[in-house]
Coordinates of N, CA and C in Angstrom, one line a residue:
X21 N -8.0 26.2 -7.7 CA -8.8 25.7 -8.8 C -9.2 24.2 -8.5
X22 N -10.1 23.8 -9.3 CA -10.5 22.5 -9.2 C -9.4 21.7 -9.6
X23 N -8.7 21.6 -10.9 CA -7.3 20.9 -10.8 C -6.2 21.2 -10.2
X24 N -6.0 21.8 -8.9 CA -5.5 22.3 -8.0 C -6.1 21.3 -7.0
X25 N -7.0 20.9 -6.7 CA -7.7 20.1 -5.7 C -7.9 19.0 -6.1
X26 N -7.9 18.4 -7.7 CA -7.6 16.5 -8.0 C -5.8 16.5 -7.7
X27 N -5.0 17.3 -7.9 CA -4.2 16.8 -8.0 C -3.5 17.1 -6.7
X28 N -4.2 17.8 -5.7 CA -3.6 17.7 -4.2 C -4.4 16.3 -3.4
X29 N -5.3 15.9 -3.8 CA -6.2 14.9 -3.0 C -6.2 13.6 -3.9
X30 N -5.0 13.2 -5.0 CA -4.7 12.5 -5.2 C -3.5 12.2 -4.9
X31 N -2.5 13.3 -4.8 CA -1.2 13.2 -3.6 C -1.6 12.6 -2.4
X32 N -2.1 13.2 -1.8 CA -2.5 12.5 -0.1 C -2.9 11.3 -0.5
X33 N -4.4 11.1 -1.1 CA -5.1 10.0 -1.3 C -4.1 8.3 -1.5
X34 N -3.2 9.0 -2.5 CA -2.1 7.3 -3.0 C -1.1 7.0 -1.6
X35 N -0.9 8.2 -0.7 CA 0.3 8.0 0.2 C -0.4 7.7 1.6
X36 N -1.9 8.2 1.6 CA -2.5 8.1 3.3 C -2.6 6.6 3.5
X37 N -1.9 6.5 5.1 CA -2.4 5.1 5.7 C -3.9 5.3 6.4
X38 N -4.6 4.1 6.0 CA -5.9 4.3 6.8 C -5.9 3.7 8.1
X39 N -6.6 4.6 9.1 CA -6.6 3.6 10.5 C -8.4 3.9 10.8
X40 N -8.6 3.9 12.2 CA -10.1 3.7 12.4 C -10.2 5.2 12.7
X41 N -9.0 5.5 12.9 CA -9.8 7.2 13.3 C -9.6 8.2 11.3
X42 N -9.1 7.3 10.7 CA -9.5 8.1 9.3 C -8.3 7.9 8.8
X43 N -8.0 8.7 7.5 CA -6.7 8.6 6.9 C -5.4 9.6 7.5
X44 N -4.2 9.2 7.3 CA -3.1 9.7 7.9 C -1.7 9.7 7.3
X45 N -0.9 10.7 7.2 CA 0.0 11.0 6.4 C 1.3 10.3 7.5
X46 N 1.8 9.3 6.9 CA 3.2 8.8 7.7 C 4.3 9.2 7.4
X47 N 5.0 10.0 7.4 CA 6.4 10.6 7.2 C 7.2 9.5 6.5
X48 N 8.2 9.6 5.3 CA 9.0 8.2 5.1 C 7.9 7.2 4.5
X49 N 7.1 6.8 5.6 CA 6.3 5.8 4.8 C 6.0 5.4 3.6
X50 N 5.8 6.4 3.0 CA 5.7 6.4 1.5 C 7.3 6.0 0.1
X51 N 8.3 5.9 1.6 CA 9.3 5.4 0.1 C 9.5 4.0 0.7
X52 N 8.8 3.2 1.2 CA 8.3 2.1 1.3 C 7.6 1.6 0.4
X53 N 7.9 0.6 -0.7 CA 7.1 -0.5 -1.4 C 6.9 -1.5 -1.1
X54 N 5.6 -2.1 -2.4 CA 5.1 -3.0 -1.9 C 5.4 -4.3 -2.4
X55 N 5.3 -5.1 -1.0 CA 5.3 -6.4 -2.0 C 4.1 -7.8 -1.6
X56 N 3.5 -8.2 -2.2 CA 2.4 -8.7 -1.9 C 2.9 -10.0 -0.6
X57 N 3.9 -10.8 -0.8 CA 4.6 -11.2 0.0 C 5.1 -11.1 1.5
X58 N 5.5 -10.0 1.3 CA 6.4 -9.1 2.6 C 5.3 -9.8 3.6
X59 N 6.1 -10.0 4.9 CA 5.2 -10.0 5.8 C 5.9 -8.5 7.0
X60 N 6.7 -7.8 6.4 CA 7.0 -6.6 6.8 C 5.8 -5.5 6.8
X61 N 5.6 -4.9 8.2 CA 4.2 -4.6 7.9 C 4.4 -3.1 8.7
X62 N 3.3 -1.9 9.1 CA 3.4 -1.0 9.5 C 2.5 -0.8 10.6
X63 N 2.5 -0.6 12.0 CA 1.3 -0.4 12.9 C 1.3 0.9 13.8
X64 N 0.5 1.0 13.9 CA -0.1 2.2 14.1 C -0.7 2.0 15.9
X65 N -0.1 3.2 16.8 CA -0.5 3.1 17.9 C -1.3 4.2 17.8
X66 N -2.9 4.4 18.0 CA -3.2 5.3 17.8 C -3.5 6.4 19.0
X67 N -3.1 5.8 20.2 CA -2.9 6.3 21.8 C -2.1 6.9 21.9
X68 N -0.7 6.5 21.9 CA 1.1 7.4 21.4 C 1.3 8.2 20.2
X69 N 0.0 7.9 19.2 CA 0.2 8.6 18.0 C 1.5 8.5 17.6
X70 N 1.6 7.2 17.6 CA 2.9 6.7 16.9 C 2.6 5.3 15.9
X71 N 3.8 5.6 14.8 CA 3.5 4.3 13.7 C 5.3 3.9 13.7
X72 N 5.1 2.8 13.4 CA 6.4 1.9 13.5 C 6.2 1.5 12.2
X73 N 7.7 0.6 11.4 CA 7.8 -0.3 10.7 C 8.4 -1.1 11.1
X74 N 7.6 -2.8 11.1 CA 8.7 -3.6 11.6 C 8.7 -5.1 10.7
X75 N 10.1 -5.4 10.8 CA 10.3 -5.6 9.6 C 10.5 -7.4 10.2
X76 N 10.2 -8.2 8.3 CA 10.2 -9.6 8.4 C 11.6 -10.3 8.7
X77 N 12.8 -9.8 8.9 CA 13.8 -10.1 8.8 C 14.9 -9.5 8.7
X78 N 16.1 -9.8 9.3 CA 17.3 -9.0 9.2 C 18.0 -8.2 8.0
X79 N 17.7 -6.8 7.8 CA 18.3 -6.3 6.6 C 19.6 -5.9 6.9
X80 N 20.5 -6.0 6.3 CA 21.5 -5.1 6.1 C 21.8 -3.6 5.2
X81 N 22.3 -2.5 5.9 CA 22.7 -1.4 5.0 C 22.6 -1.5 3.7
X82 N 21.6 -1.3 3.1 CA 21.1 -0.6 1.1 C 20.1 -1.6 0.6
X83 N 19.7 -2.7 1.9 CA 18.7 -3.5 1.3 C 17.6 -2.8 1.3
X84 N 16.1 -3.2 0.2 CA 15.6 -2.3 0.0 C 14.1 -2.9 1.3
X85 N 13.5 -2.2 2.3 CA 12.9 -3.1 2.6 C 11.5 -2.9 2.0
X86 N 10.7 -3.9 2.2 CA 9.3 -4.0 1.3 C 8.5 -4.4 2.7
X87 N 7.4 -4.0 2.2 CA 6.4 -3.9 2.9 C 5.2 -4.6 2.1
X88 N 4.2 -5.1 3.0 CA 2.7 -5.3 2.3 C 1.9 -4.2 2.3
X89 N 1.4 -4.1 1.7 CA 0.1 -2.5 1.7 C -1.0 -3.2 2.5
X90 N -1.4 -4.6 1.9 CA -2.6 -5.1 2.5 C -2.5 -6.5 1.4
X91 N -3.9 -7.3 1.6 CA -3.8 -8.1 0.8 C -4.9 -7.9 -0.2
X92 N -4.3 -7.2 -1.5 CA -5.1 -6.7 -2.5 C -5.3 -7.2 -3.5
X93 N -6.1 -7.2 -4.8 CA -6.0 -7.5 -5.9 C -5.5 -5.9 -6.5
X94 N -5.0 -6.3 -7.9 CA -4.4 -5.6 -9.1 C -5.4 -4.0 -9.0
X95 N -6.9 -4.1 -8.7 CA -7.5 -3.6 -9.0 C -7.5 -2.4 -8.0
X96 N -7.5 -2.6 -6.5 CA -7.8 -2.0 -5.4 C -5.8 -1.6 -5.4
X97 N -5.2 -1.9 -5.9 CA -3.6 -1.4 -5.9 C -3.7 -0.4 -6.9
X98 N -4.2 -0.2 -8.1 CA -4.2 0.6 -9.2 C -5.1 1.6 -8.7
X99 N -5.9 1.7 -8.4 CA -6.9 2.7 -7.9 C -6.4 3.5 -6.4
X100 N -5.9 3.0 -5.4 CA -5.5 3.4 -4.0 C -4.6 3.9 -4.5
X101 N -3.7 3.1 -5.1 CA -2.2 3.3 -4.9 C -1.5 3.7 -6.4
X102 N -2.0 3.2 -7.4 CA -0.9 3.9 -8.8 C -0.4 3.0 -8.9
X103 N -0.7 2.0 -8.9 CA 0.3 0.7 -10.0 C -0.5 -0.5 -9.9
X104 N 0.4 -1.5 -10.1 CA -0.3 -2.7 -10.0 C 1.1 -3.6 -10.0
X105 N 0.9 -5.3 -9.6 CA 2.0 -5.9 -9.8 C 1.9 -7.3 -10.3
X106 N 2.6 -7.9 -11.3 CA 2.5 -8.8 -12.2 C 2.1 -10.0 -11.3
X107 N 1.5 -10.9 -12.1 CA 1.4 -12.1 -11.0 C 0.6 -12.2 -9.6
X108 N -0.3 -11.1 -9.4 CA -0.8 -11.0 -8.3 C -1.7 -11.9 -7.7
X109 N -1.2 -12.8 -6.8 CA -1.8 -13.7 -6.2 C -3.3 -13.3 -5.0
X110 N -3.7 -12.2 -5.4 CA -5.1 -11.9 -4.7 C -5.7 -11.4 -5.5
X111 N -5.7 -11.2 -6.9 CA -6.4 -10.9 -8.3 C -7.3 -12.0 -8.6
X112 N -8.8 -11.6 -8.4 CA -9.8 -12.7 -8.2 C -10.6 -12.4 -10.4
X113 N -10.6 -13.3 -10.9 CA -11.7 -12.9 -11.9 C -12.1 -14.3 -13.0
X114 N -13.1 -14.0 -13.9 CA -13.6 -15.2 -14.4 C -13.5 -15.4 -15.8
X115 N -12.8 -16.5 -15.9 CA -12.2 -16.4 -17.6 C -13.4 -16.4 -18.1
X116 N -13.3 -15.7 -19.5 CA -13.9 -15.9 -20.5 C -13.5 -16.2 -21.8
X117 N -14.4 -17.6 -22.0 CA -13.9 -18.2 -23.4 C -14.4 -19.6 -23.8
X118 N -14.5 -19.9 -24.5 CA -15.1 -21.2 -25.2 C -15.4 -21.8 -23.9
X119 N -17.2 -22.7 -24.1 CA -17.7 -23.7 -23.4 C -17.2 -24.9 -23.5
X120 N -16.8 -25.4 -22.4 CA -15.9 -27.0 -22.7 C -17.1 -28.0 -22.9

């Protein structure tokens, strides 16, 4: 059914990494979060058809590691991905309110 098909192509859709050859399901990848910060990042060889995560720094056993998705606003995180995160330092927009 048609809602059978929003709600399968919004599963993929929130979890696919994009590369140049299109979008792609990373195994794991997805219980990876984000954090606008991280400079923990994910790359993609697309010749070995292999993707790595490599991380900003030494974790130890149960630390949680974080990753960047990209460098987004609130807006392109809520829409891609299903959330959004407080304080986002790449959230561009124009106050509105009294002329000084």
């Amino acid at each position: 059914t048609f809602d059978d098909f929003r709600y399968a192509y919004g599963s993929v859709s929130s979890r696919a990494w994009g590369s140049v050859k299109g979008l792609s399901l990373i195994p794991f990848a997805d219980f990876l979060n984000h954090d606008g910060t991280s400079q923990s990042v994910v790359l993609t060889d697309e010749d070995r058809q292999i993707s790595e995560v490599v991380a900003d720094r030494n974790y130890i056993p149960g630390d949680e590691v974080l990753i960047r998705y990209g460098k987004f606003p609130n807006s392109v995180l809520l829409l891609d991905f299903g959330f959004t995160v407080p304080f986002n330092i790449y959230d561009e927009g124009t106050e509105i309110g009294p002329s000084a």
